[in-house]
mmCIF file of C-alpha atoms in Angstrom:
data_model
loop_
_atom_site.group_PDB
_atom_site.id
_atom_site.type_symbol
_atom_site.label_atom_id
_atom_site.label_comp_id
_atom_site.label_asym_id
_atom_site.label_seq_id
_atom_site.Cartn_x
_atom_site.Cartn_y
_atom_site.Cartn_z
ATOM 1 C CA MET A 1 -73.899 -63.923 -146.608
ATOM 2 C CA ARG A 2 -76.155 -65.697 -144.144
ATOM 3 C CA LEU A 3 -79.885 -66.333 -144.578
ATOM 4 C CA GLY A 4 -82.473 -66.819 -141.857
ATOM 5 C CA LEU A 5 -86.191 -67.568 -141.718
ATOM 6 C CA SER A 6 -88.723 -65.698 -139.615
ATOM 7 C CA CYS A 7 -91.915 -67.699 -139.036
ATOM 8 C CA THR A 8 -94.541 -64.960 -138.820
ATOM 9 C CA SER A 9 -97.818 -66.812 -139.304
ATOM 10 C CA PHE A 10 -99.324 -69.874 -137.657
ATOM 11 C CA THR A 11 -102.564 -69.978 -139.642
ATOM 12 C CA TRP A 12 -102.831 -73.388 -141.274
ATOM 13 C CA PRO A 13 -105.834 -75.544 -142.272
ATOM 14 C CA GLY A 14 -107.031 -77.482 -139.253
ATOM 15 C CA GLY A 15 -106.921 -74.700 -136.666
ATOM 16 C CA SER A 16 -105.050 -75.022 -133.379
ATOM 17 C CA ALA A 17 -104.567 -78.771 -133.793
ATOM 18 C CA ALA A 18 -102.520 -78.143 -136.963
ATOM 19 C CA ILE A 19 -100.159 -75.537 -135.524
ATOM 20 C CA SER A 20 -97.672 -77.916 -133.936
ATOM 21 C CA GLU A 21 -97.017 -79.857 -137.153
ATOM 22 C CA GLY A 22 -96.941 -76.784 -139.383
ATOM 23 C CA TYR A 23 -94.499 -75.023 -137.101
ATOM 24 C CA ALA A 24 -92.357 -78.148 -136.828
ATOM 25 C CA ARG A 25 -92.150 -78.370 -140.632
ATOM 26 C CA ALA A 26 -90.990 -74.756 -140.766
ATOM 27 C CA ALA A 27 -88.311 -75.174 -138.097
ATOM 28 C CA ARG A 28 -86.967 -78.434 -139.508
ATOM 29 C CA ALA A 29 -86.924 -77.016 -143.021
ATOM 30 C CA ALA A 30 -84.808 -74.051 -141.941
ATOM 31 C CA GLU A 31 -82.162 -76.500 -140.782
ATOM 32 C CA GLU A 32 -82.509 -78.988 -143.639
ATOM 33 C CA ARG A 33 -82.316 -76.262 -146.311
ATOM 34 C CA GLY A 34 -79.058 -74.892 -144.921
ATOM 35 C CA LEU A 35 -80.362 -71.679 -143.357
ATOM 36 C CA TYR A 36 -78.342 -70.088 -140.585
ATOM 37 C CA SER A 37 -81.108 -68.897 -138.253
ATOM 38 C CA PHE A 38 -84.741 -69.419 -137.291
ATOM 39 C CA TRP A 39 -86.868 -66.689 -135.677
ATOM 40 C CA VAL A 40 -90.345 -65.936 -134.422
ATOM 41 C CA MET A 41 -91.902 -62.567 -133.655
ATOM 42 C CA ASP A 42 -92.396 -61.503 -130.053
ATOM 43 C CA HIS A 43 -96.056 -60.657 -130.487
ATOM 44 C CA PHE A 44 -99.160 -61.995 -128.810
ATOM 45 C CA TRP A 45 -101.586 -60.974 -131.562
ATOM 46 C CA GLN A 46 -100.980 -61.053 -135.304
ATOM 47 C CA ILE A 47 -99.729 -57.696 -136.583
ATOM 48 C CA ASN A 48 -101.144 -55.350 -139.202
ATOM 49 C CA GLY A 49 -99.934 -56.164 -142.682
ATOM 50 C CA LEU A 50 -99.796 -59.896 -142.007
ATOM 51 C CA GLY A 51 -103.354 -60.530 -140.869
ATOM 52 C CA PRO A 52 -106.071 -59.588 -138.396
ATOM 53 C CA PRO A 53 -105.187 -59.640 -134.674
ATOM 54 C CA GLU A 54 -107.432 -62.664 -134.170
ATOM 55 C CA GLU A 55 -105.132 -64.922 -136.193
ATOM 56 C CA PRO A 56 -103.146 -67.488 -134.137
ATOM 57 C CA MET A 57 -99.922 -66.197 -132.570
ATOM 58 C CA LEU A 58 -97.609 -68.274 -130.377
ATOM 59 C CA GLU A 59 -95.719 -66.906 -127.372
ATOM 60 C CA SER A 60 -92.178 -66.531 -128.624
ATOM 61 C CA TYR A 61 -89.986 -68.207 -126.013
ATOM 62 C CA SER A 62 -92.262 -71.227 -125.626
ATOM 63 C CA ALA A 63 -92.196 -71.602 -129.410
ATOM 64 C CA LEU A 64 -88.410 -71.229 -129.558
ATOM 65 C CA ALA A 65 -87.943 -73.891 -126.895
ATOM 66 C CA TYR A 66 -89.997 -76.268 -129.025
ATOM 67 C CA ALA A 67 -87.908 -75.362 -132.078
ATOM 68 C CA ALA A 68 -84.754 -76.106 -130.084
ATOM 69 C CA ALA A 69 -85.946 -79.680 -129.555
ATOM 70 C CA LEU A 70 -86.636 -80.068 -133.278
ATOM 71 C CA THR A 71 -83.289 -78.798 -134.562
ATOM 72 C CA ASN A 72 -79.567 -79.179 -133.947
ATOM 73 C CA ARG A 73 -77.772 -76.382 -135.762
ATOM 74 C CA VAL A 74 -79.775 -73.208 -136.520
ATOM 75 C CA THR A 75 -79.546 -70.250 -134.166
ATOM 76 C CA LEU A 76 -82.818 -69.328 -132.468
ATOM 77 C CA GLY A 77 -84.247 -65.972 -131.470
ATOM 78 C CA ALA A 78 -87.186 -63.593 -131.225
ATOM 79 C CA LEU A 79 -87.264 -60.816 -133.811
ATOM 80 C CA VAL A 80 -87.475 -58.908 -131.571
ATOM 81 C CA THR A 81 -88.413 -59.212 -127.903
ATOM 82 C CA GLY A 82 -90.394 -56.272 -126.556
ATOM 83 C CA ALA A 83 -88.309 -55.090 -123.598
ATOM 84 C CA PRO A 84 -91.309 -53.834 -121.566
ATOM 85 C CA TYR A 85 -93.191 -57.145 -121.763
ATOM 86 C CA ARG A 86 -91.113 -59.168 -119.285
ATOM 87 C CA PRO A 87 -89.128 -58.300 -116.152
ATOM 88 C CA PRO A 88 -85.469 -58.269 -117.254
ATOM 89 C CA GLY A 89 -84.358 -60.936 -114.796
ATOM 90 C CA LEU A 90 -87.049 -63.283 -116.104
ATOM 91 C CA LEU A 91 -86.161 -62.510 -119.722
ATOM 92 C CA ILE A 92 -82.471 -63.280 -119.192
ATOM 93 C CA LYS A 93 -83.436 -66.556 -117.497
ATOM 94 C CA GLU A 94 -85.626 -67.426 -120.499
ATOM 95 C CA VAL A 95 -82.870 -66.735 -123.015
ATOM 96 C CA THR A 96 -80.317 -68.570 -120.855
ATOM 97 C CA THR A 97 -82.655 -71.559 -120.618
ATOM 98 C CA LEU A 98 -83.057 -71.571 -124.397
ATOM 99 C CA ASP A 99 -79.287 -71.365 -124.810
ATOM 100 C CA VAL A 100 -78.626 -74.271 -122.428
ATOM 101 C CA LEU A 101 -81.316 -76.541 -123.864
ATOM 102 C CA SER A 102 -80.342 -75.772 -127.471
ATOM 103 C CA GLY A 103 -76.634 -76.373 -126.929
ATOM 104 C CA GLY A 104 -75.634 -72.718 -127.232
ATOM 105 C CA ARG A 105 -77.858 -71.529 -130.098
ATOM 106 C CA ALA A 106 -79.881 -68.724 -128.477
ATOM 107 C CA VAL A 107 -79.887 -65.078 -129.548
ATOM 108 C CA LEU A 108 -81.384 -62.263 -127.500
ATOM 109 C CA GLY A 109 -83.189 -60.162 -130.069
ATOM 110 C CA ILE A 110 -84.648 -57.124 -128.354
ATOM 111 C CA GLY A 111 -86.230 -53.739 -128.984
ATOM 112 C CA ALA A 112 -88.375 -51.096 -127.330
ATOM 113 C CA GLY A 113 -91.697 -52.605 -128.454
ATOM 114 C CA TRP A 114 -94.427 -50.831 -130.379
ATOM 115 C CA ASN A 115 -97.745 -52.703 -130.393
ATOM 116 C CA GLN A 116 -99.840 -50.790 -127.897
ATOM 117 C CA ASP A 117 -103.058 -52.620 -128.785
ATOM 118 C CA GLU A 118 -101.805 -56.085 -127.850
ATOM 119 C CA ALA A 119 -100.055 -54.807 -124.731
ATOM 120 C CA ARG A 120 -103.107 -52.954 -123.433
ATOM 121 C CA GLY A 121 -105.365 -55.779 -124.565
ATOM 122 C CA LEU A 122 -103.499 -58.331 -122.441
ATOM 123 C CA GLY A 123 -102.686 -56.026 -119.525
ATOM 124 C CA LEU A 124 -98.960 -55.832 -120.260
ATOM 125 C CA PRO A 125 -96.783 -52.816 -119.367
ATOM 126 C CA PHE A 126 -96.621 -50.210 -122.122
ATOM 127 C CA ALA A 127 -95.030 -46.918 -121.149
ATOM 128 C CA PRO A 128 -94.447 -43.894 -123.405
ATOM 129 C CA LEU A 129 -91.714 -44.363 -126.014
ATOM 130 C CA SER A 130 -89.006 -42.462 -124.145
ATOM 131 C CA GLU A 131 -89.544 -44.653 -121.083
ATOM 132 C CA ARG A 132 -89.558 -47.825 -123.183
ATOM 133 C CA TYR A 133 -86.131 -46.882 -124.495
ATOM 134 C CA GLU A 134 -84.949 -46.365 -120.918
ATOM 135 C CA MET A 135 -86.328 -49.806 -120.034
ATOM 136 C CA LEU A 136 -84.585 -51.280 -123.073
ATOM 137 C CA GLU A 137 -81.228 -49.839 -122.036
ATOM 138 C CA GLU A 138 -81.594 -51.041 -118.462
ATOM 139 C CA THR A 139 -82.512 -54.516 -119.738
ATOM 140 C CA LEU A 140 -79.358 -54.549 -121.858
ATOM 141 C CA GLN A 141 -77.295 -53.515 -118.846
ATOM 142 C CA ILE A 142 -78.881 -56.267 -116.760
ATOM 143 C CA ALA A 143 -78.235 -58.850 -119.485
ATOM 144 C CA HIS A 144 -74.532 -58.026 -119.529
ATOM 145 C CA GLN A 145 -74.365 -58.082 -115.740
ATOM 146 C CA MET A 146 -76.182 -61.387 -115.307
ATOM 147 C CA TRP A 147 -74.192 -63.046 -118.077
ATOM 148 C CA THR A 148 -70.909 -62.102 -116.418
ATOM 149 C CA GLY A 149 -72.042 -63.672 -113.139
ATOM 150 C CA ASP A 150 -72.115 -60.339 -111.303
ATOM 151 C CA GLN A 151 -74.678 -60.595 -108.485
ATOM 152 C CA VAL A 152 -74.331 -57.018 -107.224
ATOM 153 C CA PRO A 153 -77.811 -55.472 -106.796
ATOM 154 C CA PHE A 154 -78.977 -53.521 -109.835
ATOM 155 C CA GLN A 155 -80.599 -50.180 -109.123
ATOM 156 C CA GLY A 156 -82.083 -48.523 -112.186
ATOM 157 C CA LYS A 157 -84.818 -46.024 -112.835
ATOM 158 C CA HIS A 158 -87.281 -48.724 -113.894
ATOM 159 C CA PHE A 159 -85.851 -52.008 -112.599
ATOM 160 C CA ARG A 160 -84.344 -53.102 -109.294
ATOM 161 C CA LEU A 161 -82.836 -56.541 -108.826
ATOM 162 C CA ARG A 162 -81.647 -57.419 -105.340
ATOM 163 C CA ARG A 163 -79.611 -60.428 -106.448
ATOM 164 C CA PRO A 164 -79.306 -60.961 -110.234
ATOM 165 C CA LEU A 165 -78.211 -64.588 -109.905
ATOM 166 C CA ASN A 166 -78.248 -66.552 -113.153
ATOM 167 C CA SER A 167 -77.644 -70.282 -112.823
ATOM 168 C CA PRO A 168 -77.020 -72.273 -114.933
ATOM 169 C CA GLU A 169 -74.724 -70.100 -116.983
ATOM 170 C CA PRO A 170 -75.334 -69.967 -120.737
ATOM 171 C CA ILE A 171 -73.322 -72.211 -122.996
ATOM 172 C CA SER A 172 -72.617 -69.451 -125.526
ATOM 173 C CA ARG A 173 -69.424 -67.545 -124.809
ATOM 174 C CA PRO A 174 -69.007 -64.907 -123.688
ATOM 175 C CA HIS A 175 -72.823 -64.856 -123.690
ATOM 176 C CA PRO A 176 -75.717 -65.372 -126.121
ATOM 177 C CA PRO A 177 -75.427 -62.796 -128.900
ATOM 178 C CA ILE A 178 -77.488 -59.651 -128.376
ATOM 179 C CA LEU A 179 -79.309 -58.214 -131.391
ATOM 180 C CA VAL A 180 -81.031 -54.845 -131.076
ATOM 181 C CA GLY A 181 -83.735 -54.274 -133.676
ATOM 182 C CA GLY A 182 -84.810 -50.983 -135.198
ATOM 183 C CA ASN A 183 -83.800 -48.173 -137.522
ATOM 184 C CA GLY A 184 -83.709 -45.265 -135.074
ATOM 185 C CA GLU A 185 -80.516 -43.274 -135.476
ATOM 186 C CA LYS A 186 -80.393 -41.353 -132.190
ATOM 187 C CA LYS A 187 -81.372 -44.077 -129.737
ATOM 188 C CA THR A 188 -81.560 -47.545 -131.281
ATOM 189 C CA LEU A 189 -78.281 -47.516 -133.184
ATOM 190 C CA ARG A 190 -76.565 -45.869 -130.212
ATOM 191 C CA LEU A 191 -77.693 -48.796 -128.051
ATOM 192 C CA VAL A 192 -76.380 -51.217 -130.685
ATOM 193 C CA ALA A 193 -72.960 -49.564 -130.491
ATOM 194 C CA ARG A 194 -72.894 -49.680 -126.710
ATOM 195 C CA TYR A 195 -74.400 -53.067 -125.911
ATOM 196 C CA ALA A 196 -75.167 -55.302 -128.906
ATOM 197 C CA ASP A 197 -73.463 -57.899 -131.063
ATOM 198 C CA ALA A 198 -75.804 -57.289 -134.003
ATOM 199 C CA CYS A 199 -78.152 -54.657 -135.382
ATOM 200 C CA ASP A 200 -81.333 -55.472 -137.262
ATOM 201 C CA LEU A 201 -82.564 -53.046 -139.898
ATOM 202 C CA PHE A 202 -85.855 -53.154 -141.786
ATOM 203 C CA GLU A 203 -86.122 -53.413 -145.551
ATOM 204 C CA GLY A 204 -86.815 -50.117 -147.268
ATOM 205 C CA VAL A 205 -84.269 -48.055 -145.338
ATOM 206 C CA ASP A 206 -81.102 -46.506 -146.748
ATOM 207 C CA VAL A 207 -78.796 -49.242 -145.492
ATOM 208 C CA ARG A 208 -75.548 -47.440 -146.237
ATOM 209 C CA HIS A 209 -76.712 -44.351 -144.391
ATOM 210 C CA LYS A 210 -77.904 -46.331 -141.353
ATOM 211 C CA LEU A 211 -74.627 -48.230 -141.151
ATOM 212 C CA ASN A 212 -72.650 -45.012 -141.402
ATOM 213 C CA VAL A 213 -74.672 -43.690 -138.459
ATOM 214 C CA LEU A 214 -73.863 -46.890 -136.571
ATOM 215 C CA ARG A 215 -70.213 -46.469 -137.468
ATOM 216 C CA GLN A 216 -70.199 -43.002 -135.888
ATOM 217 C CA HIS A 217 -71.928 -44.287 -132.736
ATOM 218 C CA CYS A 218 -69.281 -47.009 -132.487
ATOM 219 C CA GLN A 219 -66.536 -44.427 -132.799
ATOM 220 C CA ASP A 220 -68.141 -42.337 -130.051
ATOM 221 C CA ALA A 221 -68.458 -45.411 -127.803
ATOM 222 C CA GLY A 222 -64.961 -46.717 -128.512
ATOM 223 C CA ARG A 223 -66.470 -49.845 -130.056
ATOM 224 C CA ASP A 224 -65.161 -51.877 -132.978
ATOM 225 C CA TYR A 225 -67.722 -51.318 -135.724
ATOM 226 C CA TYR A 226 -66.680 -54.542 -137.465
ATOM 227 C CA ALA A 227 -67.437 -56.597 -134.351
ATOM 228 C CA ILE A 228 -71.162 -55.950 -134.887
ATOM 229 C CA GLU A 229 -73.102 -58.169 -137.285
ATOM 230 C CA LYS A 230 -75.244 -56.208 -139.722
ATOM 231 C CA THR A 231 -78.619 -57.871 -140.107
ATOM 232 C CA LEU A 232 -81.755 -56.961 -142.078
ATOM 233 C CA HIS A 233 -85.153 -58.590 -142.194
ATOM 234 C CA PHE A 234 -87.484 -58.509 -145.171
ATOM 235 C CA ARG A 235 -90.594 -60.020 -146.701
ATOM 236 C CA ILE A 236 -90.720 -62.292 -149.731
ATOM 237 C CA LYS A 237 -93.937 -61.781 -151.709
ATOM 238 C CA GLU A 238 -96.041 -64.317 -153.576
ATOM 239 C CA GLU A 239 -94.806 -63.023 -156.911
ATOM 240 C CA ASP A 240 -91.101 -63.134 -155.999
ATOM 241 C CA ASP A 241 -88.990 -65.817 -157.636
ATOM 242 C CA VAL A 242 -85.603 -67.079 -156.447
ATOM 243 C CA ASP A 243 -83.688 -64.783 -158.788
ATOM 244 C CA ARG A 244 -85.466 -61.753 -157.355
ATOM 245 C CA THR A 245 -84.682 -62.770 -153.763
ATOM 246 C CA VAL A 246 -81.030 -63.441 -154.597
ATOM 247 C CA GLU A 247 -80.831 -60.067 -156.342
ATOM 248 C CA ARG A 248 -82.190 -58.274 -153.282
ATOM 249 C CA CYS A 249 -79.871 -60.073 -150.870
ATOM 250 C CA THR A 250 -76.868 -59.421 -153.082
ATOM 251 C CA ALA A 251 -77.686 -55.705 -153.208
ATOM 252 C CA TRP A 252 -77.984 -55.543 -149.430
ATOM 253 C CA ALA A 253 -74.662 -57.349 -149.078
ATOM 254 C CA ALA A 254 -73.076 -54.681 -151.279
ATOM 255 C CA ASP A 255 -74.411 -52.117 -148.804
ATOM 256 C CA GLY A 256 -72.910 -53.956 -145.831
ATOM 257 C CA ILE A 257 -75.578 -56.451 -144.698
ATOM 258 C CA GLN A 258 -74.141 -59.800 -143.581
ATOM 259 C CA HIS A 259 -77.270 -61.672 -142.477
ATOM 260 C CA ALA A 260 -80.675 -61.388 -144.187
ATOM 261 C CA ILE A 261 -83.751 -62.762 -142.418
ATOM 262 C CA ALA A 262 -86.749 -63.561 -144.608
ATOM 263 C CA GLY A 263 -90.418 -63.797 -143.874
ATOM 264 C CA VAL A 264 -92.375 -65.847 -146.423
ATOM 265 C CA PRO A 265 -96.101 -66.259 -147.160
ATOM 266 C CA ASP A 266 -96.137 -69.753 -145.623
ATOM 267 C CA ALA A 267 -93.100 -71.062 -143.746
ATOM 268 C CA ALA A 268 -94.566 -74.583 -143.637
ATOM 269 C CA ALA A 269 -95.044 -74.845 -147.413
ATOM 270 C CA ARG A 270 -92.592 -76.868 -149.515
ATOM 271 C CA ARG A 271 -92.573 -74.156 -152.186
ATOM 272 C CA TRP A 272 -91.168 -71.523 -149.861
ATOM 273 C CA GLN A 273 -88.822 -73.922 -148.115
ATOM 274 C CA ASP A 274 -87.296 -74.828 -151.474
ATOM 275 C CA HIS A 275 -87.153 -71.143 -152.396
ATOM 276 C CA LEU A 276 -85.164 -70.297 -149.272
ATOM 277 C CA GLY A 277 -82.920 -73.320 -149.641
ATOM 278 C CA GLU A 278 -81.896 -72.284 -153.148
ATOM 279 C CA VAL A 279 -81.375 -68.677 -152.076
ATOM 280 C CA ALA A 280 -79.229 -69.761 -149.121
ATOM 281 C CA GLU A 281 -77.059 -71.864 -151.423
ATOM 282 C CA ARG A 282 -76.659 -69.095 -153.991
ATOM 283 C CA ILE A 283 -75.769 -66.311 -151.534
ATOM 284 C CA GLU A 284 -73.516 -68.419 -149.306
ATOM 285 C CA LYS A 285 -70.382 -67.083 -151.027
ATOM 286 C CA VAL A 286 -71.655 -63.517 -151.459
ATOM 287 C CA VAL A 287 -69.315 -61.258 -149.502
ATOM 288 C CA SER A 288 -70.732 -58.297 -147.591
ATOM 289 C CA ALA A 289 -69.076 -54.921 -147.964
ATOM 290 C CA ASP A 290 -68.463 -55.071 -144.194
ATOM 291 C CA ASP A 291 -66.819 -58.512 -144.155
ATOM 292 C CA GLY A 292 -63.126 -58.446 -143.382
ATOM 293 C CA GLY A 293 -63.124 -54.832 -142.317
ATOM 294 C CA ASP A 294 -63.533 -53.467 -145.861
ATOM 295 C CA ASP A 295 -64.737 -49.889 -145.905
ATOM 296 C CA HIS A 296 -67.709 -48.933 -148.055
#
């Protein structure tokens, strides 16, 4: 089983001047402690449950580019990009740029977006949910087209690209992995089956049920269910010890999760870096119920 770190807070003593060093410690630690992936949220304000909106929040792709320069091995992505926030052609260029500069370590994590307050606050597009899902699907279609080198004009309901040229090409082959985040059974998991290389579920859901829904969508789409990585992100609390985190990850693996992505109280703190390093070592040989095509 793989373990990743999601850096969700940039509030460290010293204010803005301290962010660069704190974030660098978090990114380097993910690599040094043997984690597989490093993520940031695609938010512009801090989100409810983690802090007030006024807390510092970095723009995701600028932050990931900085992390790419600090690391050599971990995969890098936004968990997850809000599809309405950027024109699709620009987004694919951003992810391609990250992939090229990181030596092929970029992941396109993407979803329909949900934070209306930050979008309206900063003047970003924020359509009704049904339209955001349409925009998400068109963005996924454009990603596949641009990453195959197809420059035929794209004519969608929401997006029109006259010449979807993408140069340089990404290093990842056949393209940077696409992860679609969310638990929705009718739309989100259907999009995973049709377009994605990974799903991303949230802790607290019935994992086995969600993966069975995904399995059915894959069957309907003629897609190999086992070709999709099953990912889940979760929070580690102040009171959690290493044994508790290992226990949770092991249980999710038994349900079919192959890649767990953790948020911690302070990603720059040695305590939590050591915690994740020990967890990563202990779950490295834990086999997911979906590894090797085993049914569950």
